[in-house]
Amino acid sequence: MTTWIATTQDDKLADRTSDIESTNATTAADLQLDGNEYQALRGFGGCFNELGWLPLQNVSEAERDQIIKELFSPDEMNFTFNRAPVGANDFADHWYSYDEVDGDYGMEHFSVEHDEQTLIPYIHRAQEWQPNMQLFSSPWSPPTWMKRPKAYNYGRLVQTPENLKAYAKYFVKYIQAYAEHGITVNQLHVQNEVFADQKFPSALWDSEALKVFIRDYLGPAFDEAGLDTDIWLGTLNGPEDMAWTGGGYGMTLNNYNRFVDNILFDDGARKYLKGIAYQWAGQNCIARTHESWPEIELIQSESECGTGDNSWEYAEYIFHLINHYFRNGATAYTYWNMILDDQDSTWGWWQNSLFTITADKHEVRRNPEYYVMRHFSHYVRPGAKVLGTTGHFNSMAIAFRNPDGTVVVVAQNALDEERPFEFADPDAAERGFKVTLAPRSFNTFVLD
């Protein structure tokens, strides 16, 4: 049996199973399996941000429970692979680190007390539905006294041995402190967006600095502490081989191979790295990494955030991103702001979210990207493998095989007109079907 769930702007998650026509065909020009099976998925998730937790406190307990359930329950969106910031990120309530005592190289004053009010209870609520949830963490900025300039925003970590050793200890203490709260950090990603020099918490890292830190400080510190947490090269928002600057009249060059391969070809650094995480401009790099280093696991670590209008058009773009990352080797897709209110951000760029909780009446809205993510995450289970396909819908559809053997096809019709859509599995003619996809729709087919 095949089940069909369809979403348009006017009709969400409609069961259209009765409209499916079986074909018993082994070929289809629109989409057919080609017999190849690729990477197994960790799953889907989002990021635990303070500006997501705080609006949740303004709704009723029943509404709060429902939102958490929809995000994390295995019977709902089933977010199993999630992200947390190490200290403040750009969607923190205010900026902070876990140790702002100048020169505290021994991390004697390290404390996650701030997170005990927001991020830790947020994660605990998710664990109620996903007790074995995987979590990866990354910093947006080191403690300010380690940086030049001495500020959360802009600048770099000053690369002295004292700073590097202390910063490695900072991560060890973070992982140990979260473990004491019953939260396992499965992966540590060294820096969020290493190419971002921003007015929110950020820090630039060049390739050589990352290589030295991972090889000579972070990896050995994890070994000495006996941590099981994996170290990842992430999150990379590039490199861009060429980017326009100055209004489009200048350019900067940042050679991909001299950045990524400079690290991966170093055996000392490579032995500590379990994977690479890409986001934003990193979407243009993932295929090159996957082709050259197929043994390295890749994930998409932050869905692009839009401008806060939560439009249908942007949801269609997110569908493209999910398809793109999975077709180029990613094993996970991580959303950014799961929940926000509808006010300005703390630094001026408001962004999209799955849920909006209005600041005035505290009404709960499910935005278009909620439905895009659900069309994938509710049906494609952890451990599912990406299946190879051919056909004219390859840029608008993708197929997976779940651990239980069911095949899931997620397809978009991005056109402004209805389009016929036919699917075939050459090894199982009984799975062949054809339907008519509504204009500008998202569709999930589950084939037993």
PDB file of N, CA and C in Angstrom, residues 1-7 14-21 30-31 319 374-376 379-380 387 393 396-402 406-413 419-423 431-438 441-448:
ATOM      1  N   MET A   1       0.843  -1.201   0.000  1.00  0.00           N
ATOM      2  CA  MET A   1       0.000   0.000   0.000  1.00  0.00           C
ATOM      3  C   MET A   1       0.877   1.249   0.000  1.00  0.00           C
ATOM      4  N   THR A   2       0.439   2.272  -0.720  1.00  0.00           N
ATOM      5  CA  THR A   2       1.129   3.552  -0.752  1.00  0.00           C
ATOM      6  C   THR A   2       0.248   4.616  -0.116  1.00  0.00           C
ATOM      7  N   THR A   3       0.848   5.406   0.770  1.00  0.00           N
ATOM      8  CA  THR A   3       0.154   6.523   1.422  1.00  0.00           C
ATOM      9  C   THR A   3       0.679   7.820   0.851  1.00  0.00           C
ATOM     10  N   TRP A   4      -0.201   8.798   0.630  1.00  0.00           N
ATOM     11  CA  TRP A   4       0.188  10.096   0.065  1.00  0.00           C
ATOM     12  C   TRP A   4      -0.324  11.205   0.985  1.00  0.00           C
ATOM     13  N   ILE A   5       0.625  12.010   1.475  1.00  0.00           N
ATOM     14  CA  ILE A   5       0.296  13.190   2.274  1.00  0.00           C
ATOM     15  C   ILE A   5       0.757  14.414   1.485  1.00  0.00           C
ATOM     16  N   ALA A   6      -0.138  15.394   1.309  1.00  0.00           N
ATOM     17  CA  ALA A   6       0.158  16.564   0.473  1.00  0.00           C
ATOM     18  C   ALA A   6      -0.104  17.856   1.242  1.00  0.00           C
ATOM     19  N   THR A   7       0.719  18.855   0.952  1.00  0.00           N
ATOM     20  CA  THR A   7       0.561  20.174   1.571  1.00  0.00           C
ATOM     21  C   THR A   7       0.628  21.253   0.502  1.00  0.00           C
ATOM     22  N   ALA A  14      -2.717  17.019   4.007  1.00  0.00           N
ATOM     23  CA  ALA A  14      -3.946  16.338   3.598  1.00  0.00           C
ATOM     24  C   ALA A  14      -3.637  14.913   3.139  1.00  0.00           C
ATOM     25  N   ASP A  15      -4.454  13.971   3.563  1.00  0.00           N
ATOM     26  CA  ASP A  15      -4.308  12.588   3.135  1.00  0.00           C
ATOM     27  C   ASP A  15      -4.998  12.420   1.775  1.00  0.00           C
ATOM     28  N   ARG A  16      -4.171  12.188   0.748  1.00  0.00           N
ATOM     29  CA  ARG A  16      -4.722  12.045  -0.601  1.00  0.00           C
ATOM     30  C   ARG A  16      -4.483  10.639  -1.142  1.00  0.00           C
ATOM     31  N   THR A  17      -4.383   9.686  -0.244  1.00  0.00           N
ATOM     32  CA  THR A  17      -4.100   8.303  -0.637  1.00  0.00           C
ATOM     33  C   THR A  17      -5.108   7.784  -1.654  1.00  0.00           C
ATOM     34  N   SER A  18      -6.348   8.169  -1.512  1.00  0.00           N
ATOM     35  CA  SER A  18      -7.393   7.657  -2.410  1.00  0.00           C
ATOM     36  C   SER A  18      -7.216   8.134  -3.847  1.00  0.00           C
ATOM     37  N   ASP A  19      -6.362   9.151  -4.057  1.00  0.00           N
ATOM     38  CA  ASP A  19      -6.155   9.688  -5.413  1.00  0.00           C
ATOM     39  C   ASP A  19      -4.984   9.025  -6.133  1.00  0.00           C
ATOM     40  N   ILE A  20      -4.342   8.050  -5.512  1.00  0.00           N
ATOM     41  CA  ILE A  20      -3.205   7.374  -6.129  1.00  0.00           C
ATOM     42  C   ILE A  20      -3.701   6.340  -7.134  1.00  0.00           C
ATOM     43  N   GLU A  21      -3.051   6.328  -8.296  1.00  0.00           N
ATOM     44  CA  GLU A  21      -3.344   5.312  -9.311  1.00  0.00           C
ATOM     45  C   GLU A  21      -2.138   4.387  -9.442  1.00  0.00           C
ATOM     46  N   ASP A  30       9.480  10.447 -14.718  1.00  0.00           N
ATOM     47  CA  ASP A  30       9.533  11.476 -13.678  1.00  0.00           C
ATOM     48  C   ASP A  30      10.529  11.118 -12.581  1.00  0.00           C
ATOM     49  N   LEU A  31      10.386   9.924 -11.999  1.00  0.00           N
ATOM     50  CA  LEU A  31      11.307   9.500 -10.951  1.00  0.00           C
ATOM     51  C   LEU A  31      11.269   7.979 -10.844  1.00  0.00           C
ATOM     52  N   PHE A 319      13.186  23.348   0.925  1.00  0.00           N
ATOM     53  CA  PHE A 319      13.031  22.025   0.310  1.00  0.00           C
ATOM     54  C   PHE A 319      14.222  21.738  -0.599  1.00  0.00           C
ATOM     55  N   ARG A 374       8.424  18.638   8.373  1.00  0.00           N
ATOM     56  CA  ARG A 374       7.599  17.492   8.772  1.00  0.00           C
ATOM     57  C   ARG A 374       7.439  16.498   7.633  1.00  0.00           C
ATOM     58  N   HIS A 375       7.350  16.981   6.401  1.00  0.00           N
ATOM     59  CA  HIS A 375       7.224  16.082   5.258  1.00  0.00           C
ATOM     60  C   HIS A 375       8.427  15.152   5.148  1.00  0.00           C
ATOM     61  N   PHE A 376       9.555  15.578   5.669  1.00  0.00           N
ATOM     62  CA  PHE A 376      10.720  14.704   5.728  1.00  0.00           C
ATOM     63  C   PHE A 376      10.804  13.960   7.057  1.00  0.00           C
ATOM     64  N   TYR A 379       8.460  11.063   8.395  1.00  0.00           N
ATOM     65  CA  TYR A 379       8.365   9.828   7.623  1.00  0.00           C
ATOM     66  C   TYR A 379       9.719   9.152   7.388  1.00  0.00           C
ATOM     67  N   VAL A 380      10.780   9.946   7.289  1.00  0.00           N
ATOM     68  CA  VAL A 380      12.119   9.399   7.043  1.00  0.00           C
ATOM     69  C   VAL A 380      12.772   9.173   8.401  1.00  0.00           C
ATOM     70  N   LEU A 387      18.368   6.831  -1.474  1.00  0.00           N
ATOM     71  CA  LEU A 387      18.332   5.972  -2.649  1.00  0.00           C
ATOM     72  C   LEU A 387      18.650   6.762  -3.908  1.00  0.00           C
ATOM     73  N   PHE A 393      12.237  14.739 -12.299  1.00  0.00           N
ATOM     74  CA  PHE A 393      11.945  15.340 -10.997  1.00  0.00           C
ATOM     75  C   PHE A 393      13.129  15.232 -10.031  1.00  0.00           C
ATOM     76  N   MET A 396      13.536  17.991  -7.778  1.00  0.00           N
ATOM     77  CA  MET A 396      12.371  18.293  -6.940  1.00  0.00           C
ATOM     78  C   MET A 396      11.901  17.090  -6.134  1.00  0.00           C
ATOM     79  N   ALA A 397      12.700  16.036  -6.070  1.00  0.00           N
ATOM     80  CA  ALA A 397      12.268  14.847  -5.335  1.00  0.00           C
ATOM     81  C   ALA A 397      13.480  14.046  -4.893  1.00  0.00           C
ATOM     82  N   ILE A 398      13.279  13.220  -3.869  1.00  0.00           N
ATOM     83  CA  ILE A 398      14.336  12.364  -3.354  1.00  0.00           C
ATOM     84  C   ILE A 398      13.675  11.170  -2.678  1.00  0.00           C
ATOM     85  N   ALA A 399      14.386  10.041  -2.668  1.00  0.00           N
ATOM     86  CA  ALA A 399      13.813   8.810  -2.110  1.00  0.00           C
ATOM     87  C   ALA A 399      14.724   8.237  -1.030  1.00  0.00           C
ATOM     88  N   PHE A 400      14.110   7.558  -0.078  1.00  0.00           N
ATOM     89  CA  PHE A 400      14.825   6.951   1.047  1.00  0.00           C
ATOM     90  C   PHE A 400      14.252   5.550   1.308  1.00  0.00           C
ATOM     91  N   ARG A 401      15.075   4.684   1.883  1.00  0.00           N
ATOM     92  CA  ARG A 401      14.576   3.404   2.380  1.00  0.00           C
ATOM     93  C   ARG A 401      14.756   3.372   3.884  1.00  0.00           C
ATOM     94  N   ASN A 402      13.657   3.264   4.616  1.00  0.00           N
ATOM     95  CA  ASN A 402      13.696   3.206   6.071  1.00  0.00           C
ATOM     96  C   ASN A 402      14.236   1.855   6.546  1.00  0.00           C
ATOM     97  N   THR A 406      10.295   0.205   4.302  1.00  0.00           N
ATOM     98  CA  THR A 406       9.422   1.115   3.562  1.00  0.00           C
ATOM     99  C   THR A 406      10.262   2.115   2.769  1.00  0.00           C
ATOM    100  N   VAL A 407       9.758   2.471   1.612  1.00  0.00           N
ATOM    101  CA  VAL A 407      10.394   3.488   0.777  1.00  0.00           C
ATOM    102  C   VAL A 407       9.602   4.777   0.916  1.00  0.00           C
ATOM    103  N   VAL A 408      10.309   5.874   1.138  1.00  0.00           N
ATOM    104  CA  VAL A 408       9.673   7.189   1.275  1.00  0.00           C
ATOM    105  C   VAL A 408      10.153   8.074   0.133  1.00  0.00           C
ATOM    106  N   VAL A 409       9.215   8.640  -0.584  1.00  0.00           N
ATOM    107  CA  VAL A 409       9.521   9.587  -1.659  1.00  0.00           C
ATOM    108  C   VAL A 409       8.960  10.939  -1.249  1.00  0.00           C
ATOM    109  N   VAL A 410       9.812  11.947  -1.219  1.00  0.00           N
ATOM    110  CA  VAL A 410       9.366  13.307  -0.894  1.00  0.00           C
ATOM    111  C   VAL A 410       9.544  14.141  -2.153  1.00  0.00           C
ATOM    112  N   ALA A 411       8.457  14.733  -2.636  1.00  0.00           N
ATOM    113  CA  ALA A 411       8.468  15.426  -3.922  1.00  0.00           C
ATOM    114  C   ALA A 411       7.811  16.786  -3.806  1.00  0.00           C
ATOM    115  N   GLN A 412       8.381  17.713  -4.511  1.00  0.00           N
ATOM    116  CA  GLN A 412       7.834  19.071  -4.598  1.00  0.00           C
ATOM    117  C   GLN A 412       7.318  19.280  -6.016  1.00  0.00           C
ATOM    118  N   ASN A 413       6.255  20.038  -6.152  1.00  0.00           N
ATOM    119  CA  ASN A 413       5.914  20.617  -7.450  1.00  0.00           C
ATOM    120  C   ASN A 413       6.083  22.111  -7.308  1.00  0.00           C
ATOM    121  N   ARG A 419       1.047  19.196 -12.109  1.00  0.00           N
ATOM    122  CA  ARG A 419       1.957  18.367 -12.881  1.00  0.00           C
ATOM    123  C   ARG A 419       1.694  16.896 -12.578  1.00  0.00           C
ATOM    124  N   PRO A 420       1.588  16.076 -13.631  1.00  0.00           N
ATOM    125  CA  PRO A 420       1.519  14.637 -13.391  1.00  0.00           C
ATOM    126  C   PRO A 420       2.867  14.157 -12.850  1.00  0.00           C
ATOM    127  N   PHE A 421       2.815  13.175 -11.973  1.00  0.00           N
ATOM    128  CA  PHE A 421       4.038  12.636 -11.370  1.00  0.00           C
ATOM    129  C   PHE A 421       3.913  11.126 -11.318  1.00  0.00           C
ATOM    130  N   GLU A 422       4.898  10.451 -11.908  1.00  0.00           N
ATOM    131  CA  GLU A 422       4.891   8.994 -11.930  1.00  0.00           C
ATOM    132  C   GLU A 422       6.190   8.479 -11.317  1.00  0.00           C
ATOM    133  N   PHE A 423       6.046   7.455 -10.493  1.00  0.00           N
ATOM    134  CA  PHE A 423       7.199   6.852  -9.817  1.00  0.00           C
ATOM    135  C   PHE A 423       7.250   5.369 -10.134  1.00  0.00           C
ATOM    136  N   ARG A 431       5.154  -1.237  -6.735  1.00  0.00           N
ATOM    137  CA  ARG A 431       5.304   0.074  -6.113  1.00  0.00           C
ATOM    138  C   ARG A 431       5.067   1.223  -7.093  1.00  0.00           C
ATOM    139  N   GLY A 432       4.923   0.922  -8.344  1.00  0.00           N
ATOM    140  CA  GLY A 432       4.712   1.989  -9.324  1.00  0.00           C
ATOM    141  C   GLY A 432       3.379   2.689  -9.121  1.00  0.00           C
ATOM    142  N   PHE A 433       3.385   4.011  -9.271  1.00  0.00           N
ATOM    143  CA  PHE A 433       2.140   4.770  -9.128  1.00  0.00           C
ATOM    144  C   PHE A 433       2.236   6.064  -9.924  1.00  0.00           C
ATOM    145  N   LYS A 434       1.084   6.667 -10.150  1.00  0.00           N
ATOM    146  CA  LYS A 434       1.065   8.006 -10.728  1.00  0.00           C
ATOM    147  C   LYS A 434      -0.028   8.821 -10.062  1.00  0.00           C
ATOM    148  N   VAL A 435       0.244  10.126  -9.953  1.00  0.00           N
ATOM    149  CA  VAL A 435      -0.671  11.062  -9.307  1.00  0.00           C
ATOM    150  C   VAL A 435      -0.584  12.391 -10.051  1.00  0.00           C
ATOM    151  N   THR A 436      -1.394  13.329  -9.633  1.00  0.00           N
ATOM    152  CA  THR A 436      -1.285  14.705 -10.115  1.00  0.00           C
ATOM    153  C   THR A 436      -0.946  15.591  -8.934  1.00  0.00           C
ATOM    154  N   LEU A 437       0.208  16.246  -9.011  1.00  0.00           N
ATOM    155  CA  LEU A 437       0.662  17.097  -7.910  1.00  0.00           C
ATOM    156  C   LEU A 437       0.082  18.499  -8.050  1.00  0.00           C
ATOM    157  N   ALA A 438      -0.426  19.022  -6.959  1.00  0.00           N
ATOM    158  CA  ALA A 438      -0.977  20.383  -6.965  1.00  0.00           C
ATOM    159  C   ALA A 438       0.139  21.398  -7.200  1.00  0.00           C
ATOM    160  N   SER A 441       3.334  22.617  -4.352  1.00  0.00           N
ATOM    161  CA  SER A 441       2.991  21.708  -3.242  1.00  0.00           C
ATOM    162  C   SER A 441       4.205  20.908  -2.773  1.00  0.00           C
ATOM    163  N   PHE A 442       4.073  20.396  -1.545  1.00  0.00           N
ATOM    164  CA  PHE A 442       5.006  19.428  -0.975  1.00  0.00           C
ATOM    165  C   PHE A 442       4.263  18.116  -0.760  1.00  0.00           C
ATOM    166  N   ASN A 443       4.924  17.004  -1.046  1.00  0.00           N
ATOM    167  CA  ASN A 443       4.247  15.719  -1.031  1.00  0.00           C
ATOM    168  C   ASN A 443       5.155  14.625  -0.496  1.00  0.00           C
ATOM    169  N   THR A 444       4.587  13.759   0.327  1.00  0.00           N
ATOM    170  CA  THR A 444       5.308  12.595   0.827  1.00  0.00           C
ATOM    171  C   THR A 444       4.521  11.332   0.485  1.00  0.00           C
ATOM    172  N   PHE A 445       5.237  10.359  -0.082  1.00  0.00           N
ATOM    173  CA  PHE A 445       4.651   9.060  -0.407  1.00  0.00           C
ATOM    174  C   PHE A 445       5.388   8.000   0.403  1.00  0.00           C
ATOM    175  N   VAL A 446       4.644   7.183   1.121  1.00  0.00           N
ATOM    176  CA  VAL A 446       5.230   6.081   1.895  1.00  0.00           C
ATOM    177  C   VAL A 446       4.781   4.780   1.254  1.00  0.00           C
ATOM    178  N   LEU A 447       5.736   3.977   0.758  1.00  0.00           N
ATOM    179  CA  LEU A 447       5.462   2.760   0.035  1.00  0.00           C
ATOM    180  C   LEU A 447       5.855   1.567   0.887  1.00  0.00           C
ATOM    181  N   ASP A 448       4.877   0.753   1.253  1.00  0.00           N
ATOM    182  CA  ASP A 448       5.140  -0.445   2.049  1.00  0.00           C
ATOM    183  C   ASP A 448       5.927  -1.451   1.206  1.00  0.00           C
TER     184      ASP A 448
END
